Amino acid sequence: IIVPNLPSLYLIVHHCTQFTILVSDRTSLYPIYHPCICSYIIVPNLPSLYLLIHHCTQFTILVSDRTSLYPIYHPCICSYIIVPNLPSLYLLVHHRTQLNILVSDRTSLYPIYHPCICSYIIVPNLPSLYLLIHHCSQLSIIVSDCTSLYPIYHPCICSYIIVPNLPSLYLLIHHCTQFTILVSA
């Protein structure tokens, strides 16, 4: 991912190790060699903040250092992110329905039963904001309610996110090259 106005910021997948790293230039990879971590993101200017995938459990965890894994053992949750300094905020994947939900505690799942939506994120304190995956078209869209899908019909774009209140900001996946680009128009 190249961030507009920050062209030196990339999301990099290291070819040999398949580590995924968010770095501030093309050459800095900052590898983590840890037997239980198979993927991670380092946040520039916050070098102690990582998005970790625990090798054994496949839990995905956003942590404030390399060793803190904070596992959640809950029968209906198979993946999650804990947000540092906001320990009650999780990104949950419900085991049975595979719904992705950002919740303010471990038990609130807020399911959406809509025939065209197969995945979503609800933002706490902003319950009308969702990340939706349209079942038929597989378009991923951040919308301000359940029904607004704002489709982009463009032959080279197969996925996108529209940011509410910033309608000119999209996350685009170019169909031919599979490049993912966050753009301002």
GROMACS .gro file of C-alpha atoms in nm:
model
  185
    1ILE     CA    1   0.000   0.000   0.000
    2ILE     CA    2   0.136   0.341  -0.089
    3VAL     CA    3  -0.015   0.614   0.124
    4PRO     CA    4  -0.090   0.935  -0.069
    5ASN     CA    5   0.119   1.231   0.045
    6LEU     CA    6   0.340   0.977   0.224
    7PRO     CA    7   0.493   0.797  -0.074
    8SER     CA    8   0.770   0.641   0.133
    9LEU     CA    9   0.523   0.440   0.344
   10TYR     CA   10   0.458   0.087   0.222
   11LEU     CA   11   0.297  -0.236   0.331
   12ILE     CA   12   0.562  -0.492   0.243
   13VAL     CA   13   0.550  -0.871   0.227
   14HIS     CA   14   0.898  -1.014   0.261
   15HIS     CA   15   0.942  -1.266  -0.020
   16CYS     CA   16   1.137  -1.532   0.170
   17THR     CA   17   0.967  -1.525   0.508
   18GLN     CA   18   0.622  -1.399   0.407
   19PHE     CA   19   0.640  -1.149   0.692
   20THR     CA   20   0.412  -0.851   0.634
   21ILE     CA   21   0.559  -0.525   0.754
   22LEU     CA   22   0.444  -0.164   0.743
   23VAL     CA   23   0.764   0.034   0.697
   24SER     CA   24   0.872   0.388   0.626
   25ASP     CA   25   1.076   0.308   0.316
   26ARG     CA   26   1.135   0.027   0.070
   27THR     CA   27   1.444  -0.120   0.235
   28SER     CA   28   1.366  -0.129   0.607
   29LEU     CA   29   1.205  -0.465   0.685
   30TYR     CA   30   1.254  -0.491   1.062
   31PRO     CA   31   1.210  -0.872   1.075
   32ILE     CA   32   1.080  -1.039   1.389
   33TYR     CA   33   1.236  -1.381   1.444
   34HIS     CA   34   1.012  -1.536   1.705
   35PRO     CA   35   0.898  -1.900   1.691
   36CYS     CA   36   0.537  -1.823   1.773
   37ILE     CA   37   0.490  -1.525   1.542
   38CYS     CA   38   0.442  -1.587   1.173
   39SER     CA   39   0.320  -1.248   1.056
   40TYR     CA   40   0.333  -0.895   1.187
   41ILE     CA   41   0.306  -0.526   1.108
   42ILE     CA   42   0.537  -0.269   1.264
   43VAL     CA   43   0.387   0.078   1.288
   44PRO     CA   44   0.639   0.349   1.193
   45ASN     CA   45   0.722   0.589   1.476
   46LEU     CA   46   0.564   0.335   1.712
   47PRO     CA   47   0.821   0.056   1.684
   48SER     CA   48   0.686  -0.136   1.981
   49LEU     CA   49   0.339  -0.172   1.826
   50TYR     CA   50   0.277  -0.490   1.626
   51LEU     CA   51  -0.002  -0.678   1.460
   52LEU     CA   52   0.090  -1.039   1.540
   53ILE     CA   53  -0.039  -1.373   1.422
   54HIS     CA   54   0.039  -1.640   1.679
   55HIS     CA   55   0.178  -1.938   1.493
   56CYS     CA   56   0.015  -2.210   1.704
   57THR     CA   57  -0.331  -2.061   1.760
   58GLN     CA   58  -0.360  -1.834   1.453
   59PHE     CA   59  -0.483  -1.559   1.684
   60THR     CA   60  -0.427  -1.212   1.541
   61ILE     CA   61  -0.333  -0.961   1.809
   62LEU     CA   62  -0.237  -0.596   1.809
   63VAL     CA   63   0.009  -0.564   2.095
   64SER     CA   64   0.243  -0.310   2.242
   65ASP     CA   65   0.551  -0.532   2.236
   66ARG     CA   66   0.673  -0.857   2.084
   67THR     CA   67   0.591  -1.085   2.376
   68SER     CA   68   0.243  -0.981   2.491
   69LEU     CA   69  -0.013  -1.201   2.317
   70TYR     CA   70  -0.325  -1.152   2.534
   71PRO     CA   71  -0.508  -1.465   2.414
   72ILE     CA   72  -0.887  -1.479   2.425
   73TYR     CA   73  -1.020  -1.827   2.489
   74HIS     CA   74  -1.382  -1.803   2.386
   75PRO     CA   75  -1.560  -2.081   2.197
   76CYS     CA   76  -1.725  -1.847   1.948
   77ILE     CA   77  -1.425  -1.628   1.875
   78CYS     CA   78  -1.145  -1.761   1.657
   79SER     CA   79  -0.956  -1.439   1.584
   80TYR     CA   80  -0.932  -1.099   1.739
   81ILE     CA   81  -0.736  -0.778   1.773
   82ILE     CA   82  -0.686  -0.608   2.106
   83VAL     CA   83  -0.629  -0.236   2.077
   84PRO     CA   84  -0.358  -0.112   2.316
   85ASN     CA   85  -0.479   0.138   2.576
   86LEU     CA   86  -0.834   0.031   2.486
   87PRO     CA   87  -0.827  -0.325   2.621
   88SER     CA   88  -1.203  -0.370   2.594
   89LEU     CA   89  -1.204  -0.305   2.219
   90TYR     CA   90  -1.173  -0.611   1.997
   91LEU     CA   91  -1.200  -0.709   1.635
   92LEU     CA   92  -1.371  -1.047   1.657
   93VAL     CA   93  -1.430  -1.321   1.405
   94HIS     CA   94  -1.731  -1.525   1.509
   95HIS     CA   95  -1.645  -1.893   1.480
   96ARG     CA   96  -1.974  -2.017   1.337
   97THR     CA   97  -2.081  -1.727   1.118
   98GLN     CA   98  -1.737  -1.590   1.022
   99LEU     CA   99  -1.872  -1.240   1.082
  100ASN     CA  100  -1.603  -0.983   1.161
  101ILE     CA  101  -1.715  -0.747   1.434
  102LEU     CA  102  -1.543  -0.463   1.612
  103VAL     CA  103  -1.699  -0.461   1.958
  104SER     CA  104  -1.649  -0.291   2.290
  105ASP     CA  105  -1.633  -0.616   2.488
  106ARG     CA  106  -1.599  -0.988   2.432
  107THR     CA  107  -1.969  -1.075   2.432
  108SER     CA  108  -2.138  -0.812   2.214
  109LEU     CA  109  -2.160  -0.946   1.859
  110TYR     CA  110  -2.427  -0.721   1.702
  111PRO     CA  111  -2.504  -0.951   1.406
  112ILE     CA  112  -2.634  -0.809   1.079
  113TYR     CA  113  -2.883  -1.033   0.906
  114HIS     CA  114  -2.896  -0.897   0.554
  115PRO     CA  115  -2.903  -1.121   0.247
  116CYS     CA  116  -2.642  -0.925   0.055
  117ILE     CA  117  -2.397  -0.869   0.340
  118CYS     CA  118  -2.170  -1.154   0.445
  119SER     CA  119  -1.917  -0.968   0.660
  120TYR     CA  120  -1.905  -0.642   0.848
  121ILE     CA  121  -1.745  -0.436   1.120
  122ILE     CA  122  -1.948  -0.226   1.360
  123VAL     CA  123  -1.759   0.065   1.510
  124PRO     CA  124  -1.841   0.118   1.880
  125ASN     CA  125  -2.005   0.450   1.956
  126LEU     CA  126  -2.068   0.482   1.582
  127PRO     CA  127  -2.323   0.203   1.539
  128SER     CA  128  -2.428   0.319   1.194
  129LEU     CA  129  -2.077   0.277   1.050
  130TYR     CA  130  -2.006  -0.057   0.890
  131LEU     CA  131  -1.744  -0.227   0.677
  132LEU     CA  132  -1.960  -0.437   0.446
  133ILE     CA  133  -1.875  -0.709   0.199
  134HIS     CA  134  -2.148  -0.730  -0.062
  135HIS     CA  135  -2.226  -1.098  -0.105
  136CYS     CA  136  -2.291  -1.091  -0.478
  137SER     CA  137  -2.016  -0.859  -0.596
  138GLN     CA  138  -1.761  -0.913  -0.314
  139LEU     CA  139  -1.714  -0.536  -0.295
  140SER     CA  140  -1.590  -0.417   0.043
  141ILE     CA  141  -1.739  -0.084   0.144
  142ILE     CA  142  -1.735   0.131   0.458
  143VAL     CA  143  -2.083   0.284   0.471
  144SER     CA  144  -2.281   0.499   0.707
  145ASP     CA  145  -2.577   0.261   0.728
  146CYS     CA  146  -2.674  -0.092   0.629
  147THR     CA  147  -2.819  -0.008   0.291
  148SER     CA  148  -2.579   0.242   0.129
  149LEU     CA  149  -2.332   0.046  -0.080
  150TYR     CA  150  -2.194   0.317  -0.312
  151PRO     CA  151  -2.077   0.072  -0.581
  152ILE     CA  152  -1.791   0.161  -0.811
  153TYR     CA  153  -1.841   0.024  -1.160
  154HIS     CA  154  -1.495   0.049  -1.310
  155PRO     CA  155  -1.337  -0.231  -1.513
  156CYS     CA  156  -1.002  -0.216  -1.335
  157ILE     CA  157  -1.129  -0.185  -0.977
  158CYS     CA  158  -1.259  -0.495  -0.805
  159SER     CA  159  -1.269  -0.381  -0.442
  160TYR     CA  160  -1.282  -0.051  -0.260
  161ILE     CA  161  -1.364   0.125   0.063
  162ILE     CA  162  -1.547   0.456   0.074
  163VAL     CA  163  -1.487   0.655   0.390
  164PRO     CA  164  -1.801   0.830   0.516
  165ASN     CA  165  -1.771   1.208   0.528
  166LEU     CA  166  -1.466   1.167   0.304
  167PRO     CA  167  -1.639   1.037  -0.008
  168SER     CA  168  -1.335   1.097  -0.228
  169LEU     CA  169  -1.114   0.860  -0.027
  170TYR     CA  170  -1.105   0.502  -0.149
  171LEU     CA  171  -0.907   0.186  -0.091
  172LEU     CA  172  -0.883   0.041  -0.442
  173ILE     CA  173  -0.767  -0.296  -0.565
  174HIS     CA  174  -0.664  -0.279  -0.928
  175HIS     CA  175  -0.814  -0.581  -1.101
  176CYS     CA  176  -0.528  -0.653  -1.339
  177THR     CA  177  -0.229  -0.596  -1.115
  178GLN     CA  178  -0.382  -0.670  -0.773
  179PHE     CA  179  -0.214  -0.358  -0.639
  180THR     CA  180  -0.396  -0.215  -0.339
  181ILE     CA  181  -0.391   0.163  -0.328
  182LEU     CA  182  -0.534   0.412  -0.083
  183VAL     CA  183  -0.619   0.712  -0.299
  184SER     CA  184  -0.779   1.050  -0.251
  185ALA     CA  185  -0.995   1.039  -0.563
   0.00000   0.00000   0.00000
